[in-house]
Amino acid sequence: MSREKSAEEDQARYIEKMGQKLGELFYATSIELSRAHWRWEQYRILFGEGQRQIDLLNEAAPIFFGIVHDVLFEDTLLAIARLVERPKPSGKRVLTVKRFPPLLADPNLKEQVCTLIGKAKTSAQFAIDWRNRRLAHRDLDLSLSRSLEPLPPATREKVEESLSALRAVLDCIEIENCDGHVLYDISSVPGGAKSLVRVIKGGLLRQRDRRARWERG
């Protein structure tokens, strides 16, 4: 109940500061971007801490963590592509940062936001291509290795750049209207991937100890 109340209070605050339409849109977009950052943070904790931790995960459950790696990475690409989508692809209204400019009354702010959205769209181009030809759909020529145009590289650096560009769009609007901004790129909270890694380390240490005692008879 407390989380629901807090969410309602956050939404009400944005509506009070920005007006009904812009406040509602900003809140919904902020939540979507926060979720993308949360999932990406779990990916970074599991797979971005160096080879020693990769070896640890492979020792524990290589097939499972291979799946988790792909799911978290590809889900983040999809989130990036969604957030820079056209407002009405295929005639359906969707949540996207491109809905902000028509709701901004200040011409200077609108110009700034449009520029930032353009940068976000450019940095997200690789994720859009992956979404179109690999994730949301399976390009036949690509699947059959007949495509003359390979998928663009999808790297951690590109993901970080795209998330940063999306944060810049929302930060610009929030700072102008609320004199502050959401901390999207935050450290992990209890109950996430860090907790899992600690449990795995403890379990493997006990397993190795049992094996050593068994070998000693």
mmCIF file of C-alpha atoms in Angstrom:
data_model
loop_
_atom_site.group_PDB
_atom_site.id
_atom_site.type_symbol
_atom_site.label_atom_id
_atom_site.label_comp_id
_atom_site.label_asym_id
_atom_site.label_seq_id
_atom_site.Cartn_x
_atom_site.Cartn_y
_atom_site.Cartn_z
ATOM 1 C CA MET A 1 0.000 0.000 0.000
ATOM 2 C CA SER A 2 2.836 2.405 0.857
ATOM 3 C CA ARG A 3 4.455 1.921 -2.567
ATOM 4 C CA GLU A 4 1.150 2.573 -4.310
ATOM 5 C CA LYS A 5 0.634 5.700 -2.230
ATOM 6 C CA SER A 6 4.146 6.927 -2.980
ATOM 7 C CA ALA A 7 3.611 6.373 -6.723
ATOM 8 C CA GLU A 8 0.315 8.268 -6.578
ATOM 9 C CA GLU A 9 2.027 11.110 -4.727
ATOM 10 C CA ASP A 10 4.820 11.288 -7.313
ATOM 11 C CA GLN A 11 2.331 11.401 -10.161
ATOM 12 C CA ALA A 12 0.268 14.069 -8.396
ATOM 13 C CA ARG A 13 3.409 16.171 -7.868
ATOM 14 C CA TYR A 14 4.301 16.063 -11.563
ATOM 15 C CA ILE A 15 0.738 16.952 -12.553
ATOM 16 C CA GLU A 16 0.780 19.873 -10.117
ATOM 17 C CA LYS A 17 4.085 21.180 -11.499
ATOM 18 C CA MET A 18 3.581 20.425 -15.201
ATOM 19 C CA GLY A 19 -0.151 20.276 -15.790
ATOM 20 C CA GLN A 20 -2.353 17.232 -16.380
ATOM 21 C CA LYS A 21 -1.223 15.975 -19.789
ATOM 22 C CA LEU A 22 2.492 16.702 -19.489
ATOM 23 C CA GLY A 23 2.603 15.536 -15.860
ATOM 24 C CA GLU A 24 0.929 12.214 -16.635
ATOM 25 C CA LEU A 25 3.137 11.608 -19.652
ATOM 26 C CA PHE A 26 6.303 12.538 -17.785
ATOM 27 C CA TYR A 27 5.494 10.252 -14.865
ATOM 28 C CA ALA A 28 4.721 7.256 -17.109
ATOM 29 C CA THR A 29 7.869 7.810 -19.188
ATOM 30 C CA SER A 30 9.985 8.247 -16.069
ATOM 31 C CA ILE A 31 8.725 4.926 -14.692
ATOM 32 C CA GLU A 32 9.519 3.172 -17.980
ATOM 33 C CA LEU A 33 13.038 4.606 -18.057
ATOM 34 C CA SER A 34 13.578 3.707 -14.388
ATOM 35 C CA ARG A 35 12.615 0.097 -15.102
ATOM 36 C CA ALA A 36 15.050 -0.014 -18.009
ATOM 37 C CA HIS A 37 17.820 1.264 -15.730
ATOM 38 C CA TRP A 38 16.923 -1.254 -13.043
ATOM 39 C CA ARG A 39 17.146 -4.185 -15.461
ATOM 40 C CA TRP A 40 20.386 -2.850 -16.910
ATOM 41 C CA GLU A 41 21.839 -2.479 -13.428
ATOM 42 C CA GLN A 42 21.152 -6.164 -12.780
ATOM 43 C CA TYR A 43 22.943 -7.003 -16.031
ATOM 44 C CA ARG A 44 25.967 -4.877 -15.108
ATOM 45 C CA ILE A 45 26.240 -6.433 -11.643
ATOM 46 C CA LEU A 46 26.101 -9.973 -13.011
ATOM 47 C CA PHE A 47 28.110 -9.669 -16.204
ATOM 48 C CA GLY A 48 30.080 -6.438 -16.014
ATOM 49 C CA GLU A 49 32.285 -7.141 -12.990
ATOM 50 C CA GLY A 50 35.089 -8.952 -14.777
ATOM 51 C CA GLN A 51 36.062 -12.467 -15.806
ATOM 52 C CA ARG A 52 36.361 -13.749 -12.246
ATOM 53 C CA GLN A 53 32.642 -13.246 -11.668
ATOM 54 C CA ILE A 54 31.763 -14.690 -15.087
ATOM 55 C CA ASP A 55 33.706 -17.810 -14.111
ATOM 56 C CA LEU A 56 31.769 -17.930 -10.844
ATOM 57 C CA LEU A 57 28.408 -17.804 -12.632
ATOM 58 C CA ASN A 58 29.548 -20.413 -15.149
ATOM 59 C CA GLU A 59 30.605 -22.712 -12.335
ATOM 60 C CA ALA A 60 27.212 -22.328 -10.656
ATOM 61 C CA ALA A 61 24.788 -22.587 -13.621
ATOM 62 C CA PRO A 62 26.244 -21.807 -17.079
ATOM 63 C CA ILE A 63 23.096 -22.517 -19.115
ATOM 64 C CA PHE A 64 20.824 -20.528 -16.802
ATOM 65 C CA PHE A 65 23.091 -17.494 -16.624
ATOM 66 C CA GLY A 66 23.621 -17.609 -20.387
ATOM 67 C CA ILE A 67 19.860 -17.202 -20.772
ATOM 68 C CA VAL A 68 19.724 -14.454 -18.125
ATOM 69 C CA HIS A 69 22.520 -12.592 -19.940
ATOM 70 C CA ASP A 70 20.653 -12.580 -23.247
ATOM 71 C CA VAL A 71 17.245 -11.773 -21.729
ATOM 72 C CA LEU A 72 18.463 -8.778 -19.708
ATOM 73 C CA PHE A 73 20.563 -7.386 -22.555
ATOM 74 C CA GLU A 74 17.891 -7.789 -25.231
ATOM 75 C CA ASP A 75 15.130 -6.496 -22.950
ATOM 76 C CA THR A 76 17.137 -3.309 -22.426
ATOM 77 C CA LEU A 77 17.515 -2.880 -26.189
ATOM 78 C CA LEU A 78 13.753 -3.239 -26.585
ATOM 79 C CA ALA A 79 13.128 -0.639 -23.863
ATOM 80 C CA ILE A 80 15.453 1.838 -25.590
ATOM 81 C CA ALA A 81 13.802 1.282 -28.959
ATOM 82 C CA ARG A 82 10.315 1.713 -27.467
ATOM 83 C CA LEU A 83 11.162 5.020 -25.815
ATOM 84 C CA VAL A 84 12.248 6.674 -29.084
ATOM 85 C CA GLU A 85 9.407 5.219 -31.162
ATOM 86 C CA ARG A 86 7.051 7.368 -33.241
ATOM 87 C CA PRO A 87 3.918 8.398 -31.282
ATOM 88 C CA LYS A 88 1.599 6.310 -33.474
ATOM 89 C CA PRO A 89 3.375 3.390 -35.181
ATOM 90 C CA SER A 90 0.882 1.316 -37.165
ATOM 91 C CA GLY A 91 -1.876 3.659 -36.004
ATOM 92 C CA LYS A 92 -1.540 2.732 -32.311
ATOM 93 C CA ARG A 93 -0.725 5.349 -29.667
ATOM 94 C CA VAL A 94 2.406 4.425 -27.693
ATOM 95 C CA LEU A 95 4.509 5.819 -24.853
ATOM 96 C CA THR A 96 7.550 7.615 -26.262
ATOM 97 C CA VAL A 97 9.682 10.701 -25.588
ATOM 98 C CA LYS A 98 8.519 12.041 -28.955
ATOM 99 C CA ARG A 99 5.191 12.908 -27.326
ATOM 100 C CA PHE A 100 6.801 15.624 -25.200
ATOM 101 C CA PRO A 101 7.393 18.522 -27.654
ATOM 102 C CA PRO A 102 3.722 19.264 -28.498
ATOM 103 C CA LEU A 103 2.976 19.575 -24.774
ATOM 104 C CA LEU A 104 5.742 22.100 -24.043
ATOM 105 C CA ALA A 105 4.563 25.715 -24.059
ATOM 106 C CA ASP A 106 7.989 27.321 -23.644
ATOM 107 C CA PRO A 107 9.574 27.638 -27.127
ATOM 108 C CA ASN A 108 13.123 27.523 -25.749
ATOM 109 C CA LEU A 109 12.413 24.389 -23.719
ATOM 110 C CA LYS A 110 10.708 22.777 -26.698
ATOM 111 C CA GLU A 111 13.758 23.474 -28.884
ATOM 112 C CA GLN A 112 16.119 22.011 -26.277
ATOM 113 C CA VAL A 113 13.978 18.903 -25.835
ATOM 114 C CA CYS A 114 13.677 18.366 -29.598
ATOM 115 C CA THR A 115 17.461 18.519 -29.916
ATOM 116 C CA LEU A 116 17.921 16.030 -27.087
ATOM 117 C CA ILE A 117 15.300 13.698 -28.558
ATOM 118 C CA GLY A 118 17.181 13.785 -31.862
ATOM 119 C CA LYS A 119 20.372 12.754 -30.069
ATOM 120 C CA ALA A 120 18.527 9.996 -28.220
ATOM 121 C CA LYS A 121 17.077 8.674 -31.495
ATOM 122 C CA THR A 122 20.524 8.674 -33.128
ATOM 123 C CA SER A 123 22.169 6.842 -30.226
ATOM 124 C CA ALA A 124 19.310 4.305 -30.176
ATOM 125 C CA GLN A 125 19.535 3.445 -33.865
ATOM 126 C CA PHE A 126 21.415 0.208 -33.210
ATOM 127 C CA ALA A 127 18.719 -0.925 -30.754
ATOM 128 C CA ILE A 128 15.963 -0.072 -33.251
ATOM 129 C CA ASP A 129 17.651 -2.216 -35.911
ATOM 130 C CA TRP A 130 18.009 -5.089 -33.457
ATOM 131 C CA ARG A 131 14.344 -4.700 -32.475
ATOM 132 C CA ASN A 132 13.171 -4.698 -36.085
ATOM 133 C CA ARG A 133 15.335 -7.505 -37.440
ATOM 134 C CA ARG A 134 16.162 -9.744 -34.475
ATOM 135 C CA LEU A 135 14.107 -9.214 -31.321
ATOM 136 C CA ALA A 136 10.522 -8.245 -32.196
ATOM 137 C CA HIS A 137 10.775 -9.940 -35.594
ATOM 138 C CA ARG A 138 13.195 -12.433 -37.133
ATOM 139 C CA ASP A 139 14.470 -11.161 -40.443
ATOM 140 C CA LEU A 140 14.422 -14.202 -42.746
ATOM 141 C CA ASP A 141 17.550 -13.355 -44.739
ATOM 142 C CA LEU A 142 19.416 -12.622 -41.527
ATOM 143 C CA SER A 143 18.252 -15.904 -39.989
ATOM 144 C CA LEU A 144 19.329 -17.835 -43.083
ATOM 145 C CA SER A 145 22.662 -15.967 -43.243
ATOM 146 C CA ARG A 146 21.715 -14.459 -46.597
ATOM 147 C CA SER A 147 21.553 -10.819 -45.524
ATOM 148 C CA LEU A 148 24.172 -8.495 -46.990
ATOM 149 C CA GLU A 149 23.573 -6.082 -44.088
ATOM 150 C CA PRO A 150 24.664 -7.503 -40.739
ATOM 151 C CA LEU A 151 23.208 -6.259 -37.485
ATOM 152 C CA PRO A 152 25.104 -3.302 -36.028
ATOM 153 C CA PRO A 153 27.263 -4.098 -32.997
ATOM 154 C CA ALA A 154 25.260 -3.965 -29.761
ATOM 155 C CA THR A 155 27.738 -3.152 -27.006
ATOM 156 C CA ARG A 156 27.491 -2.164 -23.371
ATOM 157 C CA GLU A 157 28.976 1.210 -24.285
ATOM 158 C CA LYS A 158 26.179 1.845 -26.800
ATOM 159 C CA VAL A 159 23.537 0.883 -24.261
ATOM 160 C CA GLU A 160 25.045 3.250 -21.688
ATOM 161 C CA GLU A 161 25.135 6.048 -24.268
ATOM 162 C CA SER A 162 21.493 5.511 -25.209
ATOM 163 C CA LEU A 163 20.284 5.427 -21.613
ATOM 164 C CA SER A 164 22.258 8.598 -20.905
ATOM 165 C CA ALA A 165 20.651 10.341 -23.908
ATOM 166 C CA LEU A 166 17.168 9.357 -22.713
ATOM 167 C CA ARG A 167 17.935 10.603 -19.201
ATOM 168 C CA ALA A 168 18.990 13.927 -20.695
ATOM 169 C CA VAL A 169 15.554 14.368 -22.309
ATOM 170 C CA LEU A 170 13.659 13.789 -19.066
ATOM 171 C CA ASP A 171 16.156 15.723 -16.955
ATOM 172 C CA CYS A 172 15.755 18.776 -19.192
ATOM 173 C CA ILE A 173 11.982 18.801 -18.690
ATOM 174 C CA GLU A 174 12.060 18.016 -14.975
ATOM 175 C CA ILE A 175 14.763 20.514 -14.049
ATOM 176 C CA GLU A 176 12.843 23.254 -15.855
ATOM 177 C CA ASN A 177 9.549 22.435 -14.153
ATOM 178 C CA CYS A 178 10.504 20.904 -10.803
ATOM 179 C CA ASP A 179 13.986 22.260 -10.011
ATOM 180 C CA GLY A 180 15.315 18.717 -9.669
ATOM 181 C CA HIS A 181 15.534 15.401 -11.431
ATOM 182 C CA VAL A 182 15.146 11.654 -10.862
ATOM 183 C CA LEU A 183 18.294 9.637 -10.150
ATOM 184 C CA TYR A 184 17.800 6.930 -12.759
ATOM 185 C CA ASP A 185 21.351 5.593 -12.672
ATOM 186 C CA ILE A 186 21.486 4.378 -9.077
ATOM 187 C CA SER A 187 23.344 1.613 -7.267
ATOM 188 C CA SER A 188 21.623 -1.688 -6.657
ATOM 189 C CA VAL A 189 19.173 -2.106 -3.782
ATOM 190 C CA PRO A 190 18.861 -5.204 -1.536
ATOM 191 C CA GLY A 191 17.201 -8.211 -3.115
ATOM 192 C CA GLY A 192 18.777 -7.783 -6.548
ATOM 193 C CA ALA A 193 21.704 -9.320 -8.381
ATOM 194 C CA LYS A 194 24.244 -8.445 -5.675
ATOM 195 C CA SER A 195 22.309 -10.530 -3.177
ATOM 196 C CA LEU A 196 22.221 -13.424 -5.643
ATOM 197 C CA VAL A 197 25.976 -13.272 -6.238
ATOM 198 C CA ARG A 198 26.643 -13.393 -2.490
ATOM 199 C CA VAL A 199 24.440 -16.479 -2.140
ATOM 200 C CA ILE A 200 26.191 -18.181 -5.074
ATOM 201 C CA LYS A 201 29.631 -17.453 -3.635
ATOM 202 C CA GLY A 202 28.628 -18.886 -0.264
ATOM 203 C CA GLY A 203 27.058 -21.961 -1.844
ATOM 204 C CA LEU A 204 30.074 -22.719 -4.028
ATOM 205 C CA LEU A 205 32.451 -22.302 -1.094
ATOM 206 C CA ARG A 206 30.443 -24.824 0.928
ATOM 207 C CA GLN A 207 30.285 -27.165 -2.051
ATOM 208 C CA ARG A 208 34.062 -27.004 -2.514
ATOM 209 C CA ASP A 209 34.571 -27.612 1.188
ATOM 210 C CA ARG A 210 32.338 -30.695 1.132
ATOM 211 C CA ARG A 211 34.140 -32.007 -1.940
ATOM 212 C CA ALA A 212 37.541 -31.498 -0.310
ATOM 213 C CA ARG A 213 36.437 -33.307 2.852
ATOM 214 C CA TRP A 214 35.023 -36.144 0.773
ATOM 215 C CA GLU A 215 38.296 -36.502 -1.117
ATOM 216 C CA ARG A 216 40.188 -36.593 2.177
ATOM 217 C CA GLY A 217 37.951 -39.466 3.269
#
